[in-house]
Amino acid sequence: MSEETIFRKIINKEIPADIVYQDDFVTAFRDISPQAPVHILIVPNKLIATVNDIEVEDEVLVGKLYCVAKILAKQEGVDISGYRLIMNCNQDAGQEVYHIHLHLLGGKNLGKLISVEETIGE
Ligand code: 5GP
């Protein structure tokens, strides 16, 4: 698996992004095509391509993505109003960038998780 994902370049600051958080393990930046008033991507600095590639040794790192999400939700003022955390895996979920990332979405009513039209059997 190539180390050269677009997110790798953002983490390394080789290409610009609106980075809102960075430490030795995690980088978070605003999505280039926001789907909600708050749309931040929270990414491990280590390349893990998909959820299927998460190893036992990554458990703490993946947990840290959620801890950063909590901090950023408060920072963005959506911790009380509410927000959604999504991690897509592979084609049917629409994963575009093969470097795992947690979408933090908020700032509006996000509706149901899957629209009624797309619900099985309807
Ligand atoms: P996925 O579909 O893989 O779960 O989400 C990938 C996300 O990355 C999309 O929401 C897309 O808008 C965002 N994205 C793709 N390329 C870039 C980029 O170069 N910069 C930023 N900030 N976001 C990007």
PDB file of C-alpha atoms and ligand atoms in Angstrom:
ATOM      1  CA  MET A   1       0.000   0.000   0.000  1.00  0.00           C
ATOM      2  CA  SER A   2       1.403   3.360  -1.029  1.00  0.00           C
ATOM      3  CA  GLU A   3       2.205   5.854   1.712  1.00  0.00           C
ATOM      4  CA  GLU A   4       1.255   8.654  -0.700  1.00  0.00           C
ATOM      5  CA  THR A   5      -2.385   9.286   0.083  1.00  0.00           C
ATOM      6  CA  ILE A   6      -3.637  12.840  -0.175  1.00  0.00           C
ATOM      7  CA  PHE A   7      -4.071  12.777   3.599  1.00  0.00           C
ATOM      8  CA  ARG A   8      -0.413  11.814   4.068  1.00  0.00           C
ATOM      9  CA  LYS A   9       0.529  14.970   2.185  1.00  0.00           C
ATOM     10  CA  ILE A  10      -1.808  17.057   4.356  1.00  0.00           C
ATOM     11  CA  ILE A  11      -0.371  15.527   7.547  1.00  0.00           C
ATOM     12  CA  ASN A  12       3.140  16.306   6.310  1.00  0.00           C
ATOM     13  CA  LYS A  13       2.017  19.815   5.273  1.00  0.00           C
ATOM     14  CA  GLU A  14       3.121  19.191   1.697  1.00  0.00           C
ATOM     15  CA  ILE A  15      -0.256  20.447   0.505  1.00  0.00           C
ATOM     16  CA  PRO A  16      -2.453  23.024   2.228  1.00  0.00           C
ATOM     17  CA  ALA A  17      -5.421  22.225   4.430  1.00  0.00           C
ATOM     18  CA  ASP A  18      -7.264  23.973   7.233  1.00  0.00           C
ATOM     19  CA  ILE A  19      -5.723  21.962  10.053  1.00  0.00           C
ATOM     20  CA  VAL A  20      -7.619  22.404  13.316  1.00  0.00           C
ATOM     21  CA  TYR A  21      -5.704  19.872  15.439  1.00  0.00           C
ATOM     22  CA  GLN A  22      -2.410  18.017  15.203  1.00  0.00           C
ATOM     23  CA  ASP A  23      -0.287  16.010  17.597  1.00  0.00           C
ATOM     24  CA  ASP A  24       2.183  13.138  17.218  1.00  0.00           C
ATOM     25  CA  PHE A  25      -0.613  10.660  16.480  1.00  0.00           C
ATOM     26  CA  VAL A  26      -3.595  12.434  14.957  1.00  0.00           C
ATOM     27  CA  THR A  27      -4.290  15.263  12.494  1.00  0.00           C
ATOM     28  CA  ALA A  28      -7.689  16.895  11.954  1.00  0.00           C
ATOM     29  CA  PHE A  29      -8.613  19.298   9.182  1.00  0.00           C
ATOM     30  CA  ARG A  30     -11.723  20.735   7.548  1.00  0.00           C
ATOM     31  CA  ASP A  31     -13.206  18.735   4.678  1.00  0.00           C
ATOM     32  CA  ILE A  32     -12.615  20.408   1.318  1.00  0.00           C
ATOM     33  CA  SER A  33     -16.234  19.707   0.343  1.00  0.00           C
ATOM     34  CA  PRO A  34     -18.216  20.178   3.574  1.00  0.00           C
ATOM     35  CA  GLN A  35     -21.530  18.361   3.923  1.00  0.00           C
ATOM     36  CA  ALA A  36     -22.526  20.314   7.043  1.00  0.00           C
ATOM     37  CA  PRO A  37     -21.537  23.637   8.675  1.00  0.00           C
ATOM     38  CA  VAL A  38     -19.003  21.656  10.701  1.00  0.00           C
ATOM     39  CA  HIS A  39     -17.247  18.937   8.704  1.00  0.00           C
ATOM     40  CA  ILE A  40     -13.861  17.902  10.004  1.00  0.00           C
ATOM     41  CA  LEU A  41     -11.804  14.828   9.106  1.00  0.00           C
ATOM     42  CA  ILE A  42      -9.883  13.236  11.970  1.00  0.00           C
ATOM     43  CA  VAL A  43      -7.037  11.099  10.674  1.00  0.00           C
ATOM     44  CA  PRO A  44      -4.348   8.958  12.300  1.00  0.00           C
ATOM     45  CA  ASN A  45      -0.875  10.087  11.269  1.00  0.00           C
ATOM     46  CA  LYS A  46      -0.085   6.420  10.670  1.00  0.00           C
ATOM     47  CA  LEU A  47      -1.447   5.096   7.391  1.00  0.00           C
ATOM     48  CA  ILE A  48      -4.211   2.554   7.939  1.00  0.00           C
ATOM     49  CA  ALA A  49      -6.021   2.087   4.632  1.00  0.00           C
ATOM     50  CA  THR A  50      -9.445   0.889   5.788  1.00  0.00           C
ATOM     51  CA  VAL A  51     -11.209  -0.254   8.944  1.00  0.00           C
ATOM     52  CA  ASN A  52     -10.423  -3.781   7.736  1.00  0.00           C
ATOM     53  CA  ASP A  53      -6.735  -2.985   8.194  1.00  0.00           C
ATOM     54  CA  ILE A  54      -6.980  -1.902  11.835  1.00  0.00           C
ATOM     55  CA  GLU A  55      -4.798  -4.186  13.981  1.00  0.00           C
ATOM     56  CA  VAL A  56      -4.998  -4.876  17.698  1.00  0.00           C
ATOM     57  CA  GLU A  57      -1.948  -2.640  18.140  1.00  0.00           C
ATOM     58  CA  ASP A  58      -4.003   0.250  16.691  1.00  0.00           C
ATOM     59  CA  GLU A  59      -6.756   0.091  19.325  1.00  0.00           C
ATOM     60  CA  VAL A  60      -5.453   3.009  21.359  1.00  0.00           C
ATOM     61  CA  LEU A  61      -4.808   5.075  18.231  1.00  0.00           C
ATOM     62  CA  VAL A  62      -8.324   4.511  16.907  1.00  0.00           C
ATOM     63  CA  GLY A  63      -9.733   5.369  20.317  1.00  0.00           C
ATOM     64  CA  LYS A  64      -7.757   8.585  20.208  1.00  0.00           C
ATOM     65  CA  LEU A  65      -9.634   9.628  17.052  1.00  0.00           C
ATOM     66  CA  TYR A  66     -12.796   9.692  19.163  1.00  0.00           C
ATOM     67  CA  CYS A  67     -11.117  11.608  21.984  1.00  0.00           C
ATOM     68  CA  VAL A  68      -9.988  14.256  19.471  1.00  0.00           C
ATOM     69  CA  ALA A  69     -13.508  14.316  17.996  1.00  0.00           C
ATOM     70  CA  LYS A  70     -14.902  15.123  21.437  1.00  0.00           C
ATOM     71  CA  ILE A  71     -12.443  17.983  21.898  1.00  0.00           C
ATOM     72  CA  LEU A  72     -13.181  19.406  18.449  1.00  0.00           C
ATOM     73  CA  ALA A  73     -16.953  19.096  18.855  1.00  0.00           C
ATOM     74  CA  LYS A  74     -16.707  21.303  21.927  1.00  0.00           C
ATOM     75  CA  GLN A  75     -14.303  23.679  20.179  1.00  0.00           C
ATOM     76  CA  GLU A  76     -16.728  23.996  17.241  1.00  0.00           C
ATOM     77  CA  GLY A  77     -19.687  24.517  19.560  1.00  0.00           C
ATOM     78  CA  VAL A  78     -21.651  21.425  18.525  1.00  0.00           C
ATOM     79  CA  ASP A  79     -21.060  19.263  21.590  1.00  0.00           C
ATOM     80  CA  ILE A  80     -24.465  20.110  23.084  1.00  0.00           C
ATOM     81  CA  SER A  81     -26.488  20.498  19.870  1.00  0.00           C
ATOM     82  CA  GLY A  82     -25.099  17.203  18.596  1.00  0.00           C
ATOM     83  CA  TYR A  83     -22.952  15.758  15.889  1.00  0.00           C
ATOM     84  CA  ARG A  84     -22.307  12.574  13.939  1.00  0.00           C
ATOM     85  CA  LEU A  85     -19.104  10.567  13.613  1.00  0.00           C
ATOM     86  CA  ILE A  86     -18.776   8.400  10.500  1.00  0.00           C
ATOM     87  CA  MET A  87     -15.997   6.181   9.186  1.00  0.00           C
ATOM     88  CA  ASN A  88     -16.648   4.754   5.733  1.00  0.00           C
ATOM     89  CA  CYS A  89     -15.136   1.434   4.674  1.00  0.00           C
ATOM     90  CA  ASN A  90     -14.670   0.450   1.039  1.00  0.00           C
ATOM     91  CA  GLN A  91     -16.865   0.884  -1.986  1.00  0.00           C
ATOM     92  CA  ASP A  92     -20.425   0.419  -0.735  1.00  0.00           C
ATOM     93  CA  ALA A  93     -19.816   3.004   1.981  1.00  0.00           C
ATOM     94  CA  GLY A  94     -18.334   5.415  -0.556  1.00  0.00           C
ATOM     95  CA  GLN A  95     -14.807   5.517   0.839  1.00  0.00           C
ATOM     96  CA  GLU A  96     -12.759   7.784  -1.440  1.00  0.00           C
ATOM     97  CA  VAL A  97      -9.495   8.163   0.435  1.00  0.00           C
ATOM     98  CA  TYR A  98      -7.799   4.967   1.570  1.00  0.00           C
ATOM     99  CA  HIS A  99      -6.402   6.345   4.819  1.00  0.00           C
ATOM    100  CA  ILE A 100      -8.954   5.900   7.592  1.00  0.00           C
ATOM    101  CA  HIS A 101     -10.647   9.046   8.819  1.00  0.00           C
ATOM    102  CA  LEU A 102     -13.476   9.925  11.120  1.00  0.00           C
ATOM    103  CA  HIS A 103     -15.918  12.465   9.692  1.00  0.00           C
ATOM    104  CA  LEU A 104     -17.140  14.890  12.374  1.00  0.00           C
ATOM    105  CA  LEU A 105     -20.378  16.441  11.094  1.00  0.00           C
ATOM    106  CA  GLY A 106     -22.548  18.950  12.892  1.00  0.00           C
ATOM    107  CA  GLY A 107     -24.008  22.426  13.002  1.00  0.00           C
ATOM    108  CA  LYS A 108     -27.386  21.421  11.553  1.00  0.00           C
ATOM    109  CA  ASN A 109     -30.004  18.716  12.004  1.00  0.00           C
ATOM    110  CA  LEU A 110     -28.404  15.766  10.246  1.00  0.00           C
ATOM    111  CA  GLY A 111     -31.582  13.728   9.889  1.00  0.00           C
ATOM    112  CA  LYS A 112     -31.596   9.966   9.927  1.00  0.00           C
ATOM    113  CA  LEU A 113     -28.448   7.976   9.313  1.00  0.00           C
ATOM    114  CA  ILE A 114     -29.696   6.504   6.018  1.00  0.00           C
ATOM    115  CA  SER A 115     -32.430   8.195   4.015  1.00  0.00           C
ATOM    116  CA  VAL A 116     -35.790   6.404   3.814  1.00  0.00           C
ATOM    117  CA  GLU A 117     -35.463   5.964   0.032  1.00  0.00           C
ATOM    118  CA  GLU A 118     -32.292   3.990   0.535  1.00  0.00           C
ATOM    119  CA  THR A 119     -33.593   1.793   3.335  1.00  0.00           C
ATOM    120  CA  ILE A 120     -33.782  -1.905   2.454  1.00  0.00           C
ATOM    121  CA  GLY A 121     -37.290  -3.016   1.530  1.00  0.00           C
ATOM    122  CA  GLU A 122     -38.753   0.441   1.016  1.00  0.00           C
TER     123      GLU A 122
HETATM  124  P1  5GP B   1     -14.531   9.294   2.325  1.00  0.00           P
HETATM  125  O1  5GP B   1     -15.512   9.348   1.191  1.00  0.00           O
HETATM  126  O2  5GP B   1     -13.261   8.583   1.941  1.00  0.00           O
HETATM  127  O3  5GP B   1     -15.116   8.775   3.613  1.00  0.00           O
HETATM  128  O4  5GP B   1     -14.175  10.785   2.650  1.00  0.00           O
HETATM  129  C1  5GP B   1     -13.147  11.471   2.002  1.00  0.00           C
HETATM  130  C2  5GP B   1     -13.349  12.937   2.276  1.00  0.00           C
HETATM  131  O5  5GP B   1     -12.139  13.602   2.015  1.00  0.00           O
HETATM  132  C3  5GP B   1     -14.423  13.577   1.424  1.00  0.00           C
HETATM  133  O6  5GP B   1     -15.430  14.133   2.258  1.00  0.00           O
HETATM  134  C4  5GP B   1     -13.662  14.635   0.631  1.00  0.00           C
HETATM  135  O7  5GP B   1     -14.409  15.831   0.453  1.00  0.00           O
HETATM  136  C5  5GP B   1     -12.432  14.848   1.471  1.00  0.00           C
HETATM  137  N1  5GP B   1     -11.245  15.256   0.725  1.00  0.00           N
HETATM  138  C6  5GP B   1     -10.765  14.667  -0.406  1.00  0.00           C
HETATM  139  N2  5GP B   1      -9.646  15.285  -0.810  1.00  0.00           N
HETATM  140  C7  5GP B   1      -9.413  16.282   0.082  1.00  0.00           C
HETATM  141  C8  5GP B   1      -8.376  17.258   0.185  1.00  0.00           C
HETATM  142  O8  5GP B   1      -7.465  17.351  -0.628  1.00  0.00           O
HETATM  143  N3  5GP B   1      -8.472  18.122   1.230  1.00  0.00           N
HETATM  144  C9  5GP B   1      -9.481  18.047   2.160  1.00  0.00           C
HETATM  145  N4  5GP B   1      -9.454  18.941   3.158  1.00  0.00           N
HETATM  146  N5  5GP B   1     -10.458  17.123   2.089  1.00  0.00           N
HETATM  147  C10 5GP B   1     -10.424  16.251   1.059  1.00  0.00           C
END
